[in-house]
PDB file of C-alpha atoms and ligand atoms in Angstrom:
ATOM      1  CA  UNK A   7      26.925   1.745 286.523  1.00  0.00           C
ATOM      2  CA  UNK A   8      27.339   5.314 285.167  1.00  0.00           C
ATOM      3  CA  UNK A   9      23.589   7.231 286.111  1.00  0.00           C
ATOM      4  CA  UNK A  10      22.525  10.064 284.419  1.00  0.00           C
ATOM      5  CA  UNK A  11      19.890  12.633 284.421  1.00  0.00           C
ATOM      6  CA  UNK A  12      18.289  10.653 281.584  1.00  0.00           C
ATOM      7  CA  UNK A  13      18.089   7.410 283.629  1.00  0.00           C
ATOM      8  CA  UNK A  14      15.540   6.077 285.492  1.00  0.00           C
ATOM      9  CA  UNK A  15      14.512   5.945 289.696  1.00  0.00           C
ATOM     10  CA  UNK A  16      14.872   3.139 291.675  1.00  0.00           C
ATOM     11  CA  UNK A  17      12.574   3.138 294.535  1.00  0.00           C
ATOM     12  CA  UNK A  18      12.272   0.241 296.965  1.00  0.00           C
ATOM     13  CA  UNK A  19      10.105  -0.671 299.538  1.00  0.00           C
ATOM     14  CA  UNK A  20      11.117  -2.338 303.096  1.00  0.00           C
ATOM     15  CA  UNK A  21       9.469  -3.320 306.529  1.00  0.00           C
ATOM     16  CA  UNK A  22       8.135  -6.226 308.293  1.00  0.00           C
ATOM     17  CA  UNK A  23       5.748  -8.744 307.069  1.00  0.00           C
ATOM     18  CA  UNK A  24       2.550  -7.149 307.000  1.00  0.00           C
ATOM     19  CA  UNK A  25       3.359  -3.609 307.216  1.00  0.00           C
ATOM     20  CA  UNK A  26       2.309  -2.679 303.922  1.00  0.00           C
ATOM     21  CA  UNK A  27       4.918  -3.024 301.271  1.00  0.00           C
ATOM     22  CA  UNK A  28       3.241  -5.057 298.621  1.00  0.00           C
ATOM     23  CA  UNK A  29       0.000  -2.190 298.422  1.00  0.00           C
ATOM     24  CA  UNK A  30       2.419   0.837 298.919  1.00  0.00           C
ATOM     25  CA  UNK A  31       4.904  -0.230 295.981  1.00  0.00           C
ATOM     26  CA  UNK A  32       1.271  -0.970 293.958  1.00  0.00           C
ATOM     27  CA  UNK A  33       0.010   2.431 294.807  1.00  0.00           C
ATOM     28  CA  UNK A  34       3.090   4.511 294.012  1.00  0.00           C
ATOM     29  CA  UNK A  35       3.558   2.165 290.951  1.00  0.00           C
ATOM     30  CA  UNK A  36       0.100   3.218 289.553  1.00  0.00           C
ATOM     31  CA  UNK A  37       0.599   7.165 290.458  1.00  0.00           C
ATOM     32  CA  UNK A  38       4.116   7.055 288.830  1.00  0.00           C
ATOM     33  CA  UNK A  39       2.537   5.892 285.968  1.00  0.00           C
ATOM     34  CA  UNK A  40      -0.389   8.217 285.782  1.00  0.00           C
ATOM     35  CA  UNK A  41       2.276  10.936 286.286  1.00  0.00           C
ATOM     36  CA  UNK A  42       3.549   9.533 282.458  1.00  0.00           C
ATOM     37  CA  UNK A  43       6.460   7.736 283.999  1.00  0.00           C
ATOM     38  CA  UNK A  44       7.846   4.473 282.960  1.00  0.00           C
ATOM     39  CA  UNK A  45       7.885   2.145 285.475  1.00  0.00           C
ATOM     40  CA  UNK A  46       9.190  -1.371 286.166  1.00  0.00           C
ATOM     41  CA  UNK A  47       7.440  -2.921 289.458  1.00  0.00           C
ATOM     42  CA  UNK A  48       8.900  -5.450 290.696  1.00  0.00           C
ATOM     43  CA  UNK A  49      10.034  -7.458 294.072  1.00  0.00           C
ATOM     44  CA  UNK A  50      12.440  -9.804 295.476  1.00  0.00           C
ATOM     45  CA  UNK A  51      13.250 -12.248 296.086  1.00  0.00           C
ATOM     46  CA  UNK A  52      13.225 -12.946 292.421  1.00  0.00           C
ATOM     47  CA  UNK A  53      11.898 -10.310 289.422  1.00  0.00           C
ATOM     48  CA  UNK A  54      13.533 -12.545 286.944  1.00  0.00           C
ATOM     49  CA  UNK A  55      12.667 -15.454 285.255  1.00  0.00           C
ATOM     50  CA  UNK A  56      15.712 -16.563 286.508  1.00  0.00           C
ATOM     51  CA  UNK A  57      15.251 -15.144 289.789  1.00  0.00           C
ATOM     52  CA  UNK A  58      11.914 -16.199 290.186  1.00  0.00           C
ATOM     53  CA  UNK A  59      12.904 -19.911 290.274  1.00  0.00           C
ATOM     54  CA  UNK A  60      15.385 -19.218 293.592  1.00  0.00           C
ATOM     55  CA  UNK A  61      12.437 -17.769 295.454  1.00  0.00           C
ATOM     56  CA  UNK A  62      10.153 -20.834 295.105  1.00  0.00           C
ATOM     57  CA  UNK A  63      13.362 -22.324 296.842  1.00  0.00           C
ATOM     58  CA  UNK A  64      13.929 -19.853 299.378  1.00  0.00           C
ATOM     59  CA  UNK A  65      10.351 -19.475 300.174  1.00  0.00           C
ATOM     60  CA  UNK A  66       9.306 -22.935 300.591  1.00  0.00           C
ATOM     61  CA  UNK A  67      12.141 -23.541 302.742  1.00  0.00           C
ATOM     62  CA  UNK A  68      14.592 -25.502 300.764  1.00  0.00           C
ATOM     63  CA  UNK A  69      17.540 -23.656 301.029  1.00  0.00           C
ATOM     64  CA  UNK A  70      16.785 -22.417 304.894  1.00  0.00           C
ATOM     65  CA  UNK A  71      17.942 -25.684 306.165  1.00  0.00           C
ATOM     66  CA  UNK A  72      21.451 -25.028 304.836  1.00  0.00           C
ATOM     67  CA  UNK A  73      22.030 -22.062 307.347  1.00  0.00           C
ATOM     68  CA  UNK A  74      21.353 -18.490 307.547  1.00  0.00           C
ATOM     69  CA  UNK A  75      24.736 -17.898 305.220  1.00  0.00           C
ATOM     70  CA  UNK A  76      23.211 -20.291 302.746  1.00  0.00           C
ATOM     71  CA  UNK A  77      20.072 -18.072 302.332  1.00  0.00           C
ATOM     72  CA  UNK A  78      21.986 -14.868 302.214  1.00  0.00           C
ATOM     73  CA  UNK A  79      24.291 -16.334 299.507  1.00  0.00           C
ATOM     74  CA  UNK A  80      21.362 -17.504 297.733  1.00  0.00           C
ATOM     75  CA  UNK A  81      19.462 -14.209 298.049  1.00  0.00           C
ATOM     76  CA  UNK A  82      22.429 -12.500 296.690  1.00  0.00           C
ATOM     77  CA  UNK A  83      22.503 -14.624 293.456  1.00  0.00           C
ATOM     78  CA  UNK A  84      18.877 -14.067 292.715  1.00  0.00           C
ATOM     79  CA  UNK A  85      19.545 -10.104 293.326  1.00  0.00           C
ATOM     80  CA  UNK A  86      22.752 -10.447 291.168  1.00  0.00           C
ATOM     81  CA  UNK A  87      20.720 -11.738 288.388  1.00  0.00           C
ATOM     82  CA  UNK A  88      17.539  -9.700 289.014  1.00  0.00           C
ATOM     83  CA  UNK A  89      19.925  -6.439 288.662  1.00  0.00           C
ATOM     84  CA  UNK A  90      21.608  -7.923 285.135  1.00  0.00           C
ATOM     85  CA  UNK A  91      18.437  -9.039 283.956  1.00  0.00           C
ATOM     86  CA  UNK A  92      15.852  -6.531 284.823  1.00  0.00           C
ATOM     87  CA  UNK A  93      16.423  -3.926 286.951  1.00  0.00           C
ATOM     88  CA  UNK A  94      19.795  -2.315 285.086  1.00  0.00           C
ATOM     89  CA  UNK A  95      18.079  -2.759 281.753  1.00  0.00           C
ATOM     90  CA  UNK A  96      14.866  -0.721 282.980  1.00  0.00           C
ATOM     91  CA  UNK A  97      17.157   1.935 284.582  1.00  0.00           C
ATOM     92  CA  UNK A  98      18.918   2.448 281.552  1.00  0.00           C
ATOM     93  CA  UNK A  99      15.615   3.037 279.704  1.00  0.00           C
ATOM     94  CA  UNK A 100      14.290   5.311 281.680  1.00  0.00           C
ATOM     95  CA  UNK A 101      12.087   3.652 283.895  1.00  0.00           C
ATOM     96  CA  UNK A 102      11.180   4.012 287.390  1.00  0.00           C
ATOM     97  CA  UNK A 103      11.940   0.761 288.707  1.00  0.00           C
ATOM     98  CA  UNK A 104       9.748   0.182 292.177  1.00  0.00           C
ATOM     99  CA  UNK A 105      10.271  -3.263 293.873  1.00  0.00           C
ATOM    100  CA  UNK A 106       9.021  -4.823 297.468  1.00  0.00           C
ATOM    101  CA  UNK A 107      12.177  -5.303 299.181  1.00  0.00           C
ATOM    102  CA  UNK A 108      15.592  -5.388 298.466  1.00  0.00           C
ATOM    103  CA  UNK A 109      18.895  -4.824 300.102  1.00  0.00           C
ATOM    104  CA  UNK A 110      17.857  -3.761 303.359  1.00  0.00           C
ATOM    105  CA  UNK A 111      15.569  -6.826 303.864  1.00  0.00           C
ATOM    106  CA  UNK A 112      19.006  -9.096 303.418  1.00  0.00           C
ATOM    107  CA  UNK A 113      20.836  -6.797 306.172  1.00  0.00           C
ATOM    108  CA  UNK A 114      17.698  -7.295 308.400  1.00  0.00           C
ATOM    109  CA  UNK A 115      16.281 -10.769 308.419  1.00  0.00           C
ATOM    110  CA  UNK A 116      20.028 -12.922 307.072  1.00  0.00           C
ATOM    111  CA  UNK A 117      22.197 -10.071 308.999  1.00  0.00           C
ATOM    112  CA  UNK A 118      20.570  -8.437 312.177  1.00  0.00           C
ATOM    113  CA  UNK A 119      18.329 -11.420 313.124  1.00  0.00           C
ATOM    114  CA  UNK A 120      20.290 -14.571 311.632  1.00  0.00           C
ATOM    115  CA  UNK A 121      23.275 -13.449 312.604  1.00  0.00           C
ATOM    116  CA  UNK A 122      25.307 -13.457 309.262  1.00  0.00           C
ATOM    117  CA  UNK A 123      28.274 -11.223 310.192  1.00  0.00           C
ATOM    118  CA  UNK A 124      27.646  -7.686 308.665  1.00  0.00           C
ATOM    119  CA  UNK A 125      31.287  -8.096 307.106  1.00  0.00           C
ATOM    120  CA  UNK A 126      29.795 -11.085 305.154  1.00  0.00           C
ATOM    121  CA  UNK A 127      26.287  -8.693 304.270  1.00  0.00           C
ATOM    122  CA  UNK A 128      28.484  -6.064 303.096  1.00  0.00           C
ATOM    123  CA  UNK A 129      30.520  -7.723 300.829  1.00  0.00           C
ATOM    124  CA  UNK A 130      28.283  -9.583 299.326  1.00  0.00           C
ATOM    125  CA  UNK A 131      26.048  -6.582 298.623  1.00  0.00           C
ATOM    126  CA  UNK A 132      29.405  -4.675 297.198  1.00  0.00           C
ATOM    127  CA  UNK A 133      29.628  -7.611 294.670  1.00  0.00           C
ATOM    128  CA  UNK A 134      25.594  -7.916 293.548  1.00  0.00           C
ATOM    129  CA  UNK A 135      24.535  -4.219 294.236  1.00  0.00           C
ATOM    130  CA  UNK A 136      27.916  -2.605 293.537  1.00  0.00           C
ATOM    131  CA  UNK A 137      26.683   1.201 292.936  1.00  0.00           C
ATOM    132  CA  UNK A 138      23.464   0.271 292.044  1.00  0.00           C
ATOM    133  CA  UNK A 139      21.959   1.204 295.697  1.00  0.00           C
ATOM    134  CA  UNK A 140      18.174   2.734 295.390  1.00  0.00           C
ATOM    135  CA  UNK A 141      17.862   6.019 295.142  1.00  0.00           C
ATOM    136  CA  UNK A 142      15.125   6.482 297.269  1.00  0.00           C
ATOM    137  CA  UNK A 143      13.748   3.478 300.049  1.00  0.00           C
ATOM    138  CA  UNK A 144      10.378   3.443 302.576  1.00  0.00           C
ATOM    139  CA  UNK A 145      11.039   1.593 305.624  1.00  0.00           C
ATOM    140  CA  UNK A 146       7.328   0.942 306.545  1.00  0.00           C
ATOM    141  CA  UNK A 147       6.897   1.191 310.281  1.00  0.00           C
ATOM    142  CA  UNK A 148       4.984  -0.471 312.361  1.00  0.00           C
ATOM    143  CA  UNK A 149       4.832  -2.490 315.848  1.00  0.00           C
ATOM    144  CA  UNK A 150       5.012  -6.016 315.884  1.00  0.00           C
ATOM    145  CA  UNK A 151       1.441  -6.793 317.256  1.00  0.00           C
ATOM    146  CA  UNK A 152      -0.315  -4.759 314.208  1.00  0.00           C
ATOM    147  CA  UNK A 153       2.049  -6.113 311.157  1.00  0.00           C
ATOM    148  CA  UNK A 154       1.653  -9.657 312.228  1.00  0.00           C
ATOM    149  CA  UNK A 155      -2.224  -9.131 312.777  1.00  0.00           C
ATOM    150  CA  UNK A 156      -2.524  -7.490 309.204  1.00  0.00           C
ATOM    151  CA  UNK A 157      -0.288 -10.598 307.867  1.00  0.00           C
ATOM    152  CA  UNK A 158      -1.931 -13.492 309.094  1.00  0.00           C
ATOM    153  CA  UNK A 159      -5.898 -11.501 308.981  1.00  0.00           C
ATOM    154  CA  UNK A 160      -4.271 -11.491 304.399  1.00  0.00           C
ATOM    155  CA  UNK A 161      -3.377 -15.398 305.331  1.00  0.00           C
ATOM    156  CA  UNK A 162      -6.244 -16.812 307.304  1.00  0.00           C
ATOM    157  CA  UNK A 163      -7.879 -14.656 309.536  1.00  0.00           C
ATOM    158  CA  UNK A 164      -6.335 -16.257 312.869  1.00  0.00           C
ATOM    159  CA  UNK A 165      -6.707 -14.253 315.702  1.00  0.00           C
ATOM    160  CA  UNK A 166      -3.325 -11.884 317.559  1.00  0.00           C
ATOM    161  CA  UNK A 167      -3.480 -14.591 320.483  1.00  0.00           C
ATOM    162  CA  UNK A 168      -2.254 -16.980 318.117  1.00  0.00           C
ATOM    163  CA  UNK A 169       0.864 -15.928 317.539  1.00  0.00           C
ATOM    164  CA  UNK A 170       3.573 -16.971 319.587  1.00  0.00           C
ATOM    165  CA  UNK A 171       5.537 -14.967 321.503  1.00  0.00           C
ATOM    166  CA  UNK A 172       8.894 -15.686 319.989  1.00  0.00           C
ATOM    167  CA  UNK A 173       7.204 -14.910 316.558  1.00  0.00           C
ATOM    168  CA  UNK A 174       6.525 -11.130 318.089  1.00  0.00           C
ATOM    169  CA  UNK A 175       9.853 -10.596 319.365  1.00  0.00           C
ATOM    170  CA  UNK A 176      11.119 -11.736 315.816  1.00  0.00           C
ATOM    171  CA  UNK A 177       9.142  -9.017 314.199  1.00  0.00           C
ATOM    172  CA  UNK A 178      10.203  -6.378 317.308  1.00  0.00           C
ATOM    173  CA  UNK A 179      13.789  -7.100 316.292  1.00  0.00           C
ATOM    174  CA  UNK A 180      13.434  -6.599 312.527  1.00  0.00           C
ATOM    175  CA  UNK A 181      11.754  -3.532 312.906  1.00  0.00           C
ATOM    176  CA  UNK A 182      14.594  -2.300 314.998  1.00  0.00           C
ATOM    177  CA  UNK A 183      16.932  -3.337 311.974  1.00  0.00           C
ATOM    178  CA  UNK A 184      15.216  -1.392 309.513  1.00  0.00           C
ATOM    179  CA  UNK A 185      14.854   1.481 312.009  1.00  0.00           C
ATOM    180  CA  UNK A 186      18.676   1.472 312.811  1.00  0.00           C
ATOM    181  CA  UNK A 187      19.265   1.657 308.654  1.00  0.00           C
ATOM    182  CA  UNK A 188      17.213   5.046 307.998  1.00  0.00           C
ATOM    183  CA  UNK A 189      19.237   6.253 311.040  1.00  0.00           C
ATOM    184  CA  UNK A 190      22.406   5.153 309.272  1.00  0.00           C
ATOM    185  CA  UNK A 191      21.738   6.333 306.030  1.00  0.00           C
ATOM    186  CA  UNK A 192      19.418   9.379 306.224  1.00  0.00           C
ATOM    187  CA  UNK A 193      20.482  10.038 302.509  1.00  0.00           C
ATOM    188  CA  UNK A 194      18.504   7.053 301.073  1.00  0.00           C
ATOM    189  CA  UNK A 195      16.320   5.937 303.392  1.00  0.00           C
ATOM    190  CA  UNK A 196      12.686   7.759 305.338  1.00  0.00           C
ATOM    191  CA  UNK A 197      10.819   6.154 307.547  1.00  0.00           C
ATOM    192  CA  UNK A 198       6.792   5.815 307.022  1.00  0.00           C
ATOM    193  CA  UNK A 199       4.442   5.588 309.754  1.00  0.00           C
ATOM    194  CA  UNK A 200       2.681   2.614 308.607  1.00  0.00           C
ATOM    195  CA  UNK A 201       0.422   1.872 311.267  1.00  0.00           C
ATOM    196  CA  UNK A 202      -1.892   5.055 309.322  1.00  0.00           C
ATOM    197  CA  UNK A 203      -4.505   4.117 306.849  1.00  0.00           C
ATOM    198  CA  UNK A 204      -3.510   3.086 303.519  1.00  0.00           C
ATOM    199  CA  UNK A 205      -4.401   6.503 301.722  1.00  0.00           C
ATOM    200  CA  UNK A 206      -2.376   7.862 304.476  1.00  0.00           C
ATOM    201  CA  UNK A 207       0.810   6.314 304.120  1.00  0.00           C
ATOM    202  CA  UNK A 208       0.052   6.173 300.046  1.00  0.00           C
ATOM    203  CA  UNK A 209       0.237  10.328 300.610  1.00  0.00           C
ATOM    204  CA  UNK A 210       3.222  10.323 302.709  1.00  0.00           C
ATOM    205  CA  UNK A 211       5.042   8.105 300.407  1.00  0.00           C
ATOM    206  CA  UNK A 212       4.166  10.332 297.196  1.00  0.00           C
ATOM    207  CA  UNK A 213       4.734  13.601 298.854  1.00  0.00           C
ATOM    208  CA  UNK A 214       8.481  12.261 299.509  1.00  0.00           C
ATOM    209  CA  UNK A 215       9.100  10.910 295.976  1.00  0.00           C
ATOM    210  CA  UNK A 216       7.468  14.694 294.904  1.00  0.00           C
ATOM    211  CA  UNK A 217      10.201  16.153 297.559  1.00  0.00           C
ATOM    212  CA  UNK A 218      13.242  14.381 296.530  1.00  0.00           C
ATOM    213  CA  UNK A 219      13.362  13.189 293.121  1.00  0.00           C
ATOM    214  CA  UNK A 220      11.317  15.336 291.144  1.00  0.00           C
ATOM    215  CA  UNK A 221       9.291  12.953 288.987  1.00  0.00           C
TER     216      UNK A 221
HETATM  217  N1  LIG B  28      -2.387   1.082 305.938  1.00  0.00           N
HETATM  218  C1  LIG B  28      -3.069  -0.072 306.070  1.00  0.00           C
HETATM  219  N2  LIG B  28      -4.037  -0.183 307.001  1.00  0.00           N
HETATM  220  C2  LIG B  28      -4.698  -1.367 307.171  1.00  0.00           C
HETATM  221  N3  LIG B  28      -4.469  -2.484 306.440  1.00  0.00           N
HETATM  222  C3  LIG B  28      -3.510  -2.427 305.507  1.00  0.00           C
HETATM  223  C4  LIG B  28      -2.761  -1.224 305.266  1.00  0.00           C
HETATM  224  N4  LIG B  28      -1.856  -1.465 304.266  1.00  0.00           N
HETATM  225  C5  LIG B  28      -2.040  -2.748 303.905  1.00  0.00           C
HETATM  226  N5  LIG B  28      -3.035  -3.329 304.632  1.00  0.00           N
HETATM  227  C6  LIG B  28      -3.505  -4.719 304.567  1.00  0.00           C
HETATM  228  O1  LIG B  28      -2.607  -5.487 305.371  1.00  0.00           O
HETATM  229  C7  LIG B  28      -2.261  -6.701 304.718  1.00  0.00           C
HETATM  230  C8  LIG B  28      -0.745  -6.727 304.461  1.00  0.00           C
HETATM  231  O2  LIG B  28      -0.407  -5.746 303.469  1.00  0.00           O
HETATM  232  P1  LIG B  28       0.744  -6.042 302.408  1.00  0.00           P
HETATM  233  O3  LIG B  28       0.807  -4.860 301.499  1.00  0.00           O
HETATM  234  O4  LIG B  28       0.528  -7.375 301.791  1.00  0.00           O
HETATM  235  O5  LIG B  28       2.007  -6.068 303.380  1.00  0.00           O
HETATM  236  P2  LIG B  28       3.482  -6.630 303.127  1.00  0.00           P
HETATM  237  O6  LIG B  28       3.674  -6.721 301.636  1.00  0.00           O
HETATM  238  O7  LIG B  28       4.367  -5.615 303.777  1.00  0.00           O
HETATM  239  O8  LIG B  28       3.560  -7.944 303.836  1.00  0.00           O
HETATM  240  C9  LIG B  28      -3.079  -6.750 303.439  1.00  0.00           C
HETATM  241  O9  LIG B  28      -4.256  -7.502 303.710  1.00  0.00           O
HETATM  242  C10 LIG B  28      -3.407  -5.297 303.173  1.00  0.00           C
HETATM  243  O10 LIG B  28      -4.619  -5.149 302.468  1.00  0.00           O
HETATM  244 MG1  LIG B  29       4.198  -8.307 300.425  1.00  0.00          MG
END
């Protein structure tokens, strides 16, 4: 899609479960709009009506038990429809569209730790995302013991020693995905120290958007 200086921002959010994305892209939402910016907030999967409805399968586990390719396909579909139905539109307006993960959570969790081939990543992000990659994306960082702690404390207040170990080398592994995508694309993507308190990381974040898109 052609972008021009009248366009819209597209900012998204990325990191581990628990690291923060959900109250960062609320924060920066909020500021962007007391700035007198238009903004679309929004997440994945889903953001779409459409969308919306392949989440409820992919979250409750009805498509995992087709395979790690099944659940990349199907998170592709719901991004190829969130982009036509919500995100382009918004863009083309003028709005700032912010949403809680995106591509780099499909290279991560279906790529890196599934073990879909990055071939198979790649090309289906070339035919949902096209040229439609963020401008701007937060890779909130943070070690595997605190982001699951901060999860499951928001889910039931179980205790660290809960967790099992497998679930902790999980999380190590996705962080090191995200990590190894700033390093490979510098141009899009900073990484946040996440482990800082949330006005912290809420500064951080801003003083970046101030720094490289202008809003
Ligand atoms: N910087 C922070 N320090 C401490 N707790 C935080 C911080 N940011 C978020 N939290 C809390 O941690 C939990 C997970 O945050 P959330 O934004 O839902 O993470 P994510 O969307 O990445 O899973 C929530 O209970 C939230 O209030
Ligand atoms: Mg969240």
């Amino acid at each position: 899609m052609q972008r021009g200086v009248e366009i819209g921002r597209f900012i998204t959010f990325e990191g581990g479960e628990g690291s923060g994305k959900s109250t960062q892209a609320g924060i920066l939402a909020n500021r962007l709009s007391r700035a007198g910016r238009p903004v679309f907030a929004t997440r994945e999967p889903g953001g779409s009506p459409a969308a919306e409805e392949i989440r409820e399968a992919l979250l409750s586990g009805q498509v995992k038990q087709f395979g790690p390719l099944a659940e990349a396909v199907m998170f592709s579909v719901a991004r190829a429809d969130h982009i036509d139905h919500a995100i382009k539109d918004s863009l083309q307006e003028g709005r700032w569209v912010v949403c809680d993960r995106f591509i780099d959570s499909t290279r991560a969790y279906q790529g890196v730790t599934a073990g879909v081939p990055r071939g198979v990543i790649n090309a289906l992000e070339e035919l949902t995302v096209g040229a439609l990659s963020p401008d701007l994306t937060f890779i909130l960082d943070i070690s595997a013991e605190e982001g699951l702690a901060r999860a499951k404390e928001r889910a039931d207040g179980d205790e660290l020693d809960r967790f099992e170990s497998q679930e902790l080398v999980m999380h190590e592994r996705v962080r090191r995905a995200f990590l190894d995508i700033a390093e490979e694309e510098p141009g899009r993507v900073v990484v946040v120290d996440a482990s800082q308190p949330e006005a912290m990381v809420a500064e951080d974040v801003w003083e970046t958007v101030l720094h490289r898109l202008n809003p």
